[in-house]
Short mmCIF file of C-alpha atoms in Angstrom, two decimals:
data_model
loop_
_atom_site.label_atom_id
_atom_site.label_comp_id
_atom_site.label_asym_id
_atom_site.label_seq_id
_atom_site.Cartn_x
_atom_site.Cartn_y
_atom_site.Cartn_z
CA MET A 11 -24.89 24.85 68.89
CA ASN A 12 -22.08 24.53 66.44
CA TRP A 13 -21.47 21.63 64.28
CA LYS A 14 -18.86 19.74 66.35
CA SER A 15 -21.33 19.66 69.30
CA ALA A 16 -24.23 18.68 67.27
CA LEU A 17 -22.02 15.70 65.85
CA ILE A 18 -20.72 14.47 69.29
CA LEU A 19 -24.40 14.72 70.56
CA CYS A 20 -25.79 12.71 67.77
CA GLY A 21 -22.60 9.88 68.29
CA ALA A 22 -23.73 9.91 72.21
CA PHE A 23 -27.22 9.15 71.27
CA CYS A 24 -26.76 6.55 68.73
CA LEU A 25 -24.33 4.85 70.95
CA ALA A 26 -26.83 4.72 73.82
CA LEU A 27 -29.33 3.27 71.69
CA LEU A 28 -27.05 0.43 70.50
CA THR A 29 -26.01 -0.62 73.96
CA GLY A 30 -29.69 -0.69 75.26
CA CYS A 31 -30.70 -2.51 72.18
CA ASP A 32 -27.92 -5.33 72.99
CA ARG A 33 -28.99 -5.60 76.81
CA ARG A 34 -32.62 -6.13 75.91
CA SER A 35 -32.03 -8.63 72.89
CA SER A 36 -29.17 -10.57 75.50
CA THR A 37 -32.03 -11.04 78.17
CA SER A 38 -34.42 -12.36 75.70
CA ARG A 39 -32.05 -14.80 74.59
CA ALA A 40 -31.96 -16.32 77.76
CA ILE A 41 -35.54 -16.08 78.98
CA ASP A 42 -36.81 -17.25 75.19
CA GLU A 43 -34.34 -20.04 74.63
CA LEU A 44 -33.65 -21.78 78.24
CA SER A 45 -36.26 -25.01 79.09
CA PHE A 46 -36.77 -26.44 82.37
CA SER A 47 -38.48 -29.77 83.07
CA THR A 48 -39.32 -31.59 85.94
CA GLU A 49 -40.56 -35.19 87.56
CA LEU A 50 -41.84 -34.27 90.95
CA SER A 51 -43.49 -36.71 93.51
CA LEU A 52 -44.33 -35.31 97.08
CA ILE A 53 -45.74 -37.32 99.75
CA LYS A 54 -47.08 -36.91 103.23
CA ASP A 55 -47.17 -40.25 104.64
CA TYR A 56 -49.04 -41.29 107.92
CA SER A 57 -48.00 -44.80 107.68
CA THR A 58 -44.39 -44.46 108.30
CA GLY A 59 -44.47 -40.50 109.82
CA ARG A 60 -42.02 -39.34 107.04
CA ASN A 61 -42.67 -36.79 104.25
CA ARG A 62 -40.89 -37.56 100.94
CA ALA A 63 -39.96 -35.41 98.11
CA ASP A 64 -38.42 -37.08 95.01
CA ILE A 65 -37.64 -34.33 92.50
CA GLU A 66 -35.97 -34.77 88.83
CA PHE A 67 -35.13 -31.52 87.31
CA PHE A 68 -33.31 -30.81 84.13
CA ARG A 69 -32.18 -27.65 82.04
CA GLU A 70 -32.49 -28.22 78.48
CA GLY A 71 -33.14 -31.81 78.72
CA VAL A 72 -29.95 -32.23 80.65
CA PRO A 73 -29.72 -33.46 84.36
CA TYR A 74 -29.25 -29.99 86.39
CA SER A 75 -27.61 -30.16 89.79
CA GLU A 76 -27.21 -26.49 90.44
CA ALA A 77 -30.63 -25.43 91.14
CA VAL A 78 -32.20 -24.49 94.28
CA ILE A 79 -35.14 -26.52 95.19
CA LYS A 80 -37.53 -25.74 98.00
CA VAL A 81 -40.92 -27.10 99.63
CA ASN A 82 -42.46 -24.83 101.84
CA GLY A 83 -39.10 -22.70 102.07
CA ILE A 84 -37.15 -25.90 102.89
CA VAL A 85 -34.08 -26.86 100.62
CA ILE A 86 -34.61 -30.09 99.18
CA GLN A 87 -30.79 -31.24 98.84
CA ASN A 88 -29.11 -32.61 95.21
CA ALA A 89 -28.69 -36.29 95.55
CA GLY A 90 -26.71 -36.17 92.13
CA GLY A 91 -27.24 -35.18 88.65
CA SER A 92 -31.01 -34.31 88.25
CA ILE A 93 -32.04 -36.11 91.37
CA TYR A 94 -33.37 -33.82 94.45
CA PHE A 95 -34.33 -36.16 97.17
CA ASP A 96 -35.65 -35.67 101.09
CA THR A 97 -37.41 -37.82 103.35
CA LEU A 98 -36.91 -36.23 106.66
CA PHE A 99 -37.37 -32.47 105.77
CA ALA A 100 -40.35 -30.90 107.94
CA PRO A 101 -43.07 -29.14 108.45
CA LEU A 102 -44.91 -30.69 105.79
CA ASN A 103 -48.61 -29.96 106.48
CA THR A 104 -51.50 -31.35 104.53
CA GLY A 105 -53.38 -28.56 102.22
CA LEU A 106 -51.40 -26.00 100.08
CA ALA A 107 -47.63 -26.90 99.35
CA THR A 108 -45.64 -24.33 97.51
CA ILE A 109 -42.43 -25.44 95.43
CA THR A 110 -39.96 -23.42 94.23
CA PHE A 111 -37.39 -23.83 91.06
CA GLU A 112 -34.76 -21.47 91.05
CA SER A 113 -31.23 -21.09 89.02
CA ASP A 114 -29.61 -17.86 89.57
CA VAL A 115 -27.17 -18.10 86.60
CA ASP A 116 -30.13 -18.44 84.50
CA ASP A 117 -32.00 -15.91 86.10
CA TYR A 118 -34.95 -18.52 86.48
CA LEU A 119 -37.64 -18.71 89.68
CA ASP A 120 -40.72 -20.63 88.77
CA THR A 121 -43.37 -21.77 91.29
CA LEU A 122 -45.75 -24.57 91.77
CA ILE A 123 -48.65 -24.61 94.27
CA LEU A 124 -49.96 -28.39 94.95
CA ASN A 125 -53.09 -29.34 97.36
CA LEU A 126 -52.01 -32.12 99.45
CA PRO A 127 -55.37 -34.07 100.54
CA ASP A 128 -56.12 -33.95 104.52
CA SER A 129 -55.18 -36.85 106.56
CA PHE A 130 -57.82 -39.82 106.61
CA GLY A 131 -57.65 -43.45 107.65
CA VAL A 132 -59.45 -46.71 107.94
CA THR A 133 -62.68 -46.68 110.09
CA ASN A 134 -63.93 -50.03 109.79
CA MET A 135 -62.64 -53.32 108.79
CA THR A 136 -65.08 -56.47 109.02
CA PRO A 137 -63.51 -59.18 109.19
CA SER A 138 -59.88 -58.17 110.13
CA GLU A 139 -59.23 -61.57 111.24
CA MET A 140 -60.08 -65.08 109.45
CA ALA A 141 -59.17 -68.68 108.93
CA ILE A 142 -61.30 -69.27 105.98
CA SER A 143 -60.93 -66.57 103.00
CA SER A 144 -63.62 -64.21 102.56
CA ASP A 145 -64.61 -60.85 101.22
CA VAL A 146 -63.30 -57.68 103.49
CA PHE A 147 -65.08 -54.77 104.01
CA VAL A 148 -63.22 -51.84 104.51
CA GLU A 149 -64.08 -48.14 105.05
CA TRP A 150 -62.24 -44.90 105.44
CA SER A 151 -62.73 -41.23 106.50
CA ALA A 152 -62.84 -38.91 103.83
CA ALA A 153 -59.42 -36.77 102.72
CA ASP A 154 -60.31 -33.18 102.07
CA GLY A 155 -59.01 -32.25 98.68
CA ALA A 156 -58.55 -35.98 96.99
CA THR A 157 -59.63 -36.20 93.67
CA ALA A 158 -59.24 -39.99 93.82
CA TYR A 159 -57.96 -43.03 95.79
CA ILE A 160 -55.72 -45.89 95.88
CA LEU A 161 -56.19 -49.22 97.67
CA GLY A 162 -53.81 -51.40 97.90
CA VAL A 163 -53.38 -54.93 99.76
CA SER A 164 -50.59 -57.01 99.71
CA THR A 165 -48.30 -59.03 102.46
CA LEU A 166 -44.65 -58.03 103.41
CA TYR A 167 -43.74 -61.36 101.29
CA SER A 168 -45.13 -61.09 97.99
CA PRO A 169 -44.94 -62.58 95.33
CA ASP A 170 -42.54 -65.10 97.34
CA ASP A 171 -45.36 -66.45 99.27
CA GLY A 172 -47.66 -66.89 96.80
CA SER A 173 -50.04 -63.88 97.07
CA ILE A 174 -50.93 -61.35 94.47
CA PRO A 175 -50.99 -58.11 95.57
CA LEU A 176 -54.72 -55.90 94.98
CA SER A 177 -54.37 -52.96 93.82
CA ILE A 178 -57.64 -50.60 92.65
CA LEU A 179 -57.99 -46.78 91.41
CA LEU A 180 -61.35 -45.26 93.39
CA GLY A 181 -63.07 -42.18 92.93
CA GLY A 182 -62.79 -39.13 95.05
CA THR A 183 -65.96 -39.81 96.46
CA ALA A 184 -65.36 -43.83 97.53
CA ARG A 185 -65.55 -44.32 101.15
CA SER A 186 -65.77 -48.49 100.94
CA TYR A 187 -64.32 -51.36 99.06
CA THR A 188 -65.10 -54.83 99.34
CA ILE A 189 -61.89 -56.60 99.19
CA PRO A 190 -62.28 -60.01 97.43
CA ALA A 191 -61.79 -63.21 99.08
CA GLN A 192 -59.29 -64.35 96.39
CA THR A 193 -56.89 -61.66 97.68
CA PHE A 194 -56.01 -64.34 100.54
CA GLU A 195 -55.78 -67.49 98.02
CA ASP A 196 -53.46 -68.96 95.44
CA GLY A 197 -54.16 -69.87 92.21
CA ILE A 198 -56.05 -73.06 93.41
CA GLY A 199 -58.16 -71.16 96.08
CA ASP A 200 -56.22 -72.59 99.05
CA GLU A 201 -55.46 -69.43 101.71
CA ILE A 202 -52.19 -68.46 101.97
CA PHE A 203 -51.87 -67.45 105.77
CA GLY A 204 -50.24 -64.45 106.95
CA THR A 205 -50.85 -60.76 107.65
CA TYR A 206 -52.34 -58.87 104.85
CA TYR A 207 -51.67 -54.53 105.18
CA VAL A 208 -53.93 -52.51 103.82
CA TYR A 209 -52.51 -49.08 102.18
CA LEU A 210 -55.00 -45.91 101.16
CA ILE A 211 -53.61 -43.27 99.27
CA ALA A 212 -55.64 -39.92 98.72
CA PHE A 213 -54.27 -38.20 96.01
CA ASN A 214 -55.05 -34.74 94.09
CA ARG A 215 -55.06 -35.13 90.17
CA GLY A 216 -51.88 -37.39 90.08
CA PHE A 217 -49.95 -39.85 91.74
CA LEU A 218 -46.50 -41.44 90.83
CA PRO A 219 -44.75 -44.56 92.07
CA TYR A 220 -41.71 -44.31 94.43
CA VAL A 221 -39.00 -46.69 95.90
CA GLY A 222 -40.37 -48.21 98.99
CA LEU A 223 -43.95 -48.74 97.79
CA LYS A 224 -45.38 -52.26 98.46
CA PHE A 225 -47.45 -52.58 95.76
CA PRO A 226 -47.52 -52.01 92.28
CA LEU A 227 -49.77 -48.74 91.14
CA PRO A 228 -52.84 -49.62 88.99
CA ASP A 229 -52.10 -49.16 85.10
CA ASP A 230 -55.02 -46.27 85.22
CA VAL A 231 -53.39 -43.91 87.86
CA PRO A 232 -53.13 -40.28 86.36
CA VAL A 233 -50.11 -38.04 86.48
CA ARG A 234 -50.29 -34.38 86.61
CA PRO A 235 -49.28 -32.43 83.60
CA LEU A 236 -46.86 -29.41 83.96
CA ALA A 237 -46.54 -26.38 82.11
CA GLU A 238 -43.36 -24.13 83.82
CA PRO A 239 -41.24 -25.95 84.30
CA SER A 240 -42.63 -28.25 81.90
CA GLY A 241 -43.22 -32.14 82.79
CA THR A 242 -45.14 -34.63 85.09
CA ALA A 243 -46.24 -34.15 89.08
CA GLY A 244 -47.79 -36.69 91.53
CA TYR A 245 -48.54 -35.98 95.21
CA GLY A 246 -50.70 -37.43 97.67
CA THR A 247 -50.98 -38.53 101.52
CA ILE A 248 -50.79 -41.87 102.64
CA ALA A 249 -53.11 -43.15 105.47
CA PRO A 250 -52.03 -45.22 108.60
CA ILE A 251 -51.31 -48.68 107.38
CA ASP A 252 -54.30 -51.16 108.62
CA SER A 253 -53.68 -55.08 108.50
CA ILE A 254 -55.99 -58.18 107.81
CA ARG A 255 -54.79 -61.37 109.54
CA VAL A 256 -55.27 -64.98 107.83
CA VAL A 257 -54.92 -67.31 110.65
CA PHE A 258 -54.12 -71.64 110.74
#
């Protein structure tokens, strides 16, 4: 091999090495520097017959509307800015739910698997109707996969009718609770007549409030922290609504 051939060969080798290093560096920067985050609420609601996905998604802390987000393969449409929202998507069964986040321009794809508790409901309400306020004993069936329950009691017109909603966090083994008589009274102990709706939520590791929730969540309800994408998640199953009537 003469010196010209050796020089050409050496130059080609250096060019290939340089080009390869640039390609790896570019890919590495995109992966290492970009951050994605979310706040995610997923609900299987037997009280309304609707599923619900409320998802906010951010790229580098900025609302990002160009992602493709799916729940069990169903695309959740962007509603503007960071918000991805749907109440009509189906099917959403209880058990494992897969949520995927994808951004083609960033070569980004991540997956979360959440466990929605199984269907459940009230099995006993005593008394379900009364003329004088009294304690009410309520029992419910177990929701497989639940780590905790939330019990809420509220009229449709609270607080305008003088009633104060009851809201309490209960452990995952709870199967009953006694609703105190004061739930059906005003501040001086008089009955507030009407229908009180009983809401039961079973959740796994965390739950978040959502528009349309009929009572305030207890302050001590946890949320699930997420690593990738970073952020928080709340997800659960809502039982069919039951009711208690306080009559004249």
